Amino acid sequence: MTPQTPSGSKPTPGSERDFTAALARFLPARDDVVVGIGDDAAVVRNQKGRSVMCCDPVIAGVHFAAAAPLRLVGRKAINRNLADLAAMGAVPDHLLVSVVFPPGFPSRSQRQLFLGLRAAAAAANCVIVGGDVAVGPGPLVVTTTAIGHLPGRALLRSGARVGDTLHVTGPLGGSIAGHHLRFSPPLAEGVWLAGQRRVHAAMDVSDGLVLDLHTLLQASGCAGAELDAGAVPIRAAARRLAQSGGATALQRALGDGEDHVLLWSQAAGELAAGGPLTHRARRPIGRVLDVAGLWLRHADGRRERLLVRGFEHDLTGAHRPPSARSGRHRAPR
Amino acid sequence: MTPQTPSGSKPTPGSERDFTAALARFLPARDDVVVGIGDDAAVVRNQKGRSVMCCDPVIAGVHFAAAAPLRLVGRKAINRNLADLAAMGAVPDHLLVSVVFPPGFPSRSQRQLFLGLRAAAAAANCVIVGGDVAVGPGPLVVTTTAIGHLPGRALLRSGARVGDTLHVTGPLGGSIAGHHLRFSPPLAEGVWLAGQRRVHAAMDVSDGLVLDLHTLLQASGCAGAELDAGAVPIRAAARRLAQSGGATALQRALGDGEDHVLLWSQAAGELAAGGPLTHRARRPIGRVLDVAGLWLRHADGRRERLLVRGFEHDLTGAHRPPSARSGRHRAPR
């Protein structure tokens, strides 16, 4: 047996020790991080009051294609969680990142992932305070926990009321063409909306507008809603994808998912002037009804029933067919 | 296309919606949880001051055998993180759980996993506030984030000094025989030790005593330490496993890992009376030296150099050969 000094010991490349040491060197220090990466846990100074926290994974072959640039994978892993905080009206402060690498994952690729993680954290003015890495027999899994605070009230899914108008912060559909890796979380919008009394409910659009609207209505105890076919903002990529047949651009906007815009309901009327919303976002895309079901309202006043079937991740990295399709039933009124 | 009412919609079994709804029903409410599972993120009332947070996954085939009871897998997923908080002297408050199920994971098995997660949270008087689930092409991965507070100072890895005695809260080795699934995090011990001025540094023993001691010394800027061969407490399972040959019981205690006891260093002398420590834990197992390297000291005063090679998870679910073996070199003094 060869004796070996501690300083000569070389943990397996890609081990937690390497990773956390690399992360620690890699990440900027910040005053509120009392103990960062490298101890058993991180210690941070917290805001007196309430913390907001969420945790979501991204998985190779499910949330991104195996060939996706790892810098963008890191970005998505963080921004998915920041979009959830945005939907609460929260400001992100701290992040924990847990990575499961497949065997033999190259260190160059690890570095690209770090770069993406770090850039996304920096862009949101928050900091990665903890890291863990393991090697597993499956695909790359990057699980991020985001923890933040509330400058004002929490924006919940549960406050929508009949008569509210419905809005989204940006265009929808065709996320698979690249937006799902490159979106920025609508943090400024979330905080601003939480400061608007007229805003009753909000959520992150991740599973597709129709399914998420359904979720918001259920959380609020509301029976139904209608969307105006001509008012739903459609991402250019959804129009491009629609040209190859399959789903229409509107169907994609209604059902593709991974848009990571905010959907909110507000008392009919105008929000305060100023703030980060686009002019388009201030225009209603629909309204909450006292009629059961989800409906698509056409320019001629005709209402079609919408199927509630959400975007579901599949194992090819490609989106399933759009989830919301119009049925043939007339609205009851 | 069949029209479908929202109330009639049925998301894929095992989807996030099912899971989070099930979790929400399943988990007890608590006053400090303002918004629990079911919104974009959880909102909790925090302690004014400092938060302590960590995040670790358990992976089928790496941290547990595919045949391990899922209740124990859930327990381990949480307790691994609580052991990290314990090593900081922290009290856990809130947990987030992210699960990646393999395709077709039975709902009965999901329930067993929930039961284990819930029981471990309840045993530590903390609460699961967020949950996420995805289905991925790989093995079961359960990633837990634990967030707590510090009743006193943070116990760091970095405070050890030459002349400190070394201690552990419990016996070591042979964890693979069952302890790695069934251990309880040493939370009371962590908080109590943090309240003892004499205690200089502490960490969770997860990678094996020798490797973790090496880590603690490096974090503290100390050159070396010795362990007393006769004083290292050995778990009964390590003795049993040693009977089948391979590593000795002591080698297992030094290197097996996943013990999840606390290793700490303290100024020589006695800690305060009372508290949760066993009599055995108060007895030193070694001391910090101003001599480089890690050494095993025998009853006759002879010192053997210890190799620093940690427990590394492998893909069979079985432990690798014990990591710390004695070399033949004499200590320099």
Short mmCIF file of C-alpha atoms in Angstrom, two decimals, chain B residues 94-221:
data_model
loop_
_atom_site.label_atom_id
_atom_site.label_comp_id
_atom_site.label_asym_id
_atom_site.label_seq_id
_atom_site.Cartn_x
_atom_site.Cartn_y
_atom_site.Cartn_z
CA HIS B 94 -38.44 24.09 6.22
CA LEU B 95 -37.86 21.53 3.50
CA LEU B 96 -38.31 21.47 -0.27
CA VAL B 97 -38.38 18.13 -2.04
CA SER B 98 -37.77 17.61 -5.76
CA VAL B 99 -38.34 14.11 -7.09
CA VAL B 100 -37.40 12.70 -10.49
CA PHE B 101 -39.28 9.45 -10.96
CA PRO B 102 -38.26 6.86 -13.52
CA PRO B 103 -41.01 6.17 -16.09
CA GLY B 104 -43.90 4.10 -14.75
CA PHE B 105 -43.01 4.49 -11.09
CA PRO B 106 -45.97 2.91 -9.24
CA SER B 107 -48.18 5.20 -7.17
CA ARG B 108 -47.93 2.77 -4.25
CA SER B 109 -44.19 3.30 -4.29
CA GLN B 110 -44.66 7.05 -4.51
CA ARG B 111 -46.79 6.85 -1.40
CA GLN B 112 -44.13 4.92 0.48
CA LEU B 113 -41.63 7.60 -0.47
CA PHE B 114 -44.00 10.33 0.80
CA LEU B 115 -44.49 8.47 4.06
CA GLY B 116 -40.76 8.36 4.60
CA LEU B 117 -40.34 12.03 3.72
CA ARG B 118 -43.15 13.08 6.00
CA ALA B 119 -42.02 10.97 8.92
CA ALA B 120 -38.47 12.28 8.74
CA ALA B 121 -39.69 15.87 8.56
CA ALA B 122 -42.01 15.32 11.52
CA ALA B 123 -39.30 13.62 13.57
CA ALA B 124 -37.17 16.76 13.22
CA ASN B 125 -40.10 19.09 13.85
CA CYS B 126 -39.77 20.69 10.44
CA VAL B 127 -42.14 20.94 7.54
CA ILE B 128 -42.08 20.24 3.79
CA VAL B 129 -43.25 23.50 2.20
CA GLY B 130 -42.60 22.83 -1.46
CA GLY B 131 -42.58 19.89 -3.79
CA ASP B 132 -41.81 19.27 -7.39
CA VAL B 133 -41.95 16.13 -9.41
CA ALA B 134 -40.78 15.23 -12.88
CA VAL B 135 -40.42 12.00 -14.77
CA GLY B 136 -37.01 11.35 -16.29
CA PRO B 137 -35.34 8.58 -18.24
CA GLY B 138 -32.90 7.77 -15.42
CA PRO B 139 -33.13 6.38 -11.90
CA LEU B 140 -35.13 7.78 -8.99
CA VAL B 141 -33.53 11.00 -7.73
CA VAL B 142 -34.81 12.70 -4.57
CA THR B 143 -33.26 16.11 -3.96
CA THR B 144 -34.02 17.79 -0.66
CA THR B 145 -33.32 21.35 0.40
CA ALA B 146 -33.29 22.06 4.13
CA ILE B 147 -33.51 25.56 5.56
CA GLY B 148 -33.11 26.35 9.22
CA HIS B 149 -31.98 28.93 11.72
CA LEU B 150 -29.18 29.28 14.25
CA PRO B 151 -30.07 29.50 17.93
CA GLY B 152 -26.47 30.55 18.58
CA ARG B 153 -23.28 30.70 16.58
CA ALA B 154 -22.62 28.66 13.44
CA LEU B 155 -20.38 25.62 13.94
CA LEU B 156 -17.87 25.77 11.10
CA ARG B 157 -15.29 23.38 9.76
CA SER B 158 -12.65 26.05 9.93
CA GLY B 159 -11.95 26.62 13.61
CA ALA B 160 -9.73 23.67 14.59
CA ARG B 161 -6.39 24.47 16.28
CA VAL B 162 -3.26 22.52 17.11
CA GLY B 163 -3.75 20.75 20.42
CA ASP B 164 -7.52 20.35 20.02
CA THR B 165 -8.92 16.95 20.84
CA LEU B 166 -11.12 15.22 18.26
CA HIS B 167 -14.50 13.62 18.98
CA VAL B 168 -17.45 11.97 17.27
CA THR B 169 -21.04 11.71 18.47
CA GLY B 170 -21.41 8.01 17.66
CA PRO B 171 -19.86 4.83 16.28
CA LEU B 172 -18.51 4.53 12.75
CA GLY B 173 -18.27 2.02 9.90
CA GLY B 174 -20.46 -0.60 8.29
CA SER B 175 -23.18 1.92 7.47
CA ILE B 176 -24.01 -0.04 4.33
CA ALA B 177 -25.58 -2.75 6.51
CA GLY B 178 -28.52 -0.43 7.20
CA HIS B 179 -27.44 2.62 9.18
CA HIS B 180 -27.13 4.71 6.00
CA LEU B 181 -30.91 4.43 5.57
CA ARG B 182 -31.92 4.58 9.23
CA PHE B 183 -29.67 7.11 10.92
CA SER B 184 -31.14 10.04 12.80
CA PRO B 185 -29.49 13.42 12.29
CA PRO B 186 -27.59 14.58 15.40
CA LEU B 187 -29.57 17.81 15.68
CA ALA B 188 -29.62 18.09 19.47
CA GLU B 189 -25.90 17.41 19.59
CA GLY B 190 -25.17 20.08 16.97
CA VAL B 191 -27.07 22.82 18.77
CA TRP B 192 -25.56 21.84 22.11
CA LEU B 193 -22.00 21.76 20.75
CA ALA B 194 -22.49 25.17 19.13
CA GLY B 195 -23.26 26.47 22.61
CA GLN B 196 -19.91 25.22 23.95
CA ARG B 197 -17.13 27.78 23.60
CA ARG B 198 -14.51 25.09 23.84
CA VAL B 199 -15.74 23.54 20.57
CA HIS B 200 -13.75 24.97 17.68
CA ALA B 201 -14.90 23.14 14.54
CA ALA B 202 -17.40 20.51 13.49
CA MET B 203 -18.63 18.66 10.45
CA ASP B 204 -20.92 15.87 9.34
CA VAL B 205 -19.11 12.56 8.76
CA SER B 206 -20.43 11.46 5.38
CA ASP B 207 -17.36 10.55 3.32
CA GLY B 208 -15.55 8.57 6.00
CA LEU B 209 -13.80 9.74 9.15
CA VAL B 210 -10.34 10.08 7.63
CA LEU B 211 -11.40 12.01 4.55
CA ASP B 212 -13.72 14.24 6.52
CA LEU B 213 -11.05 14.87 9.14
CA HIS B 214 -8.72 15.81 6.31
CA THR B 215 -11.35 18.25 5.04
CA LEU B 216 -11.81 19.78 8.48
CA LEU B 217 -8.06 20.21 8.91
CA GLN B 218 -7.71 21.80 5.49
CA ALA B 219 -10.59 24.18 6.21
CA SER B 220 -8.87 25.08 9.48
CA GLY B 221 -5.40 25.49 8.00
#
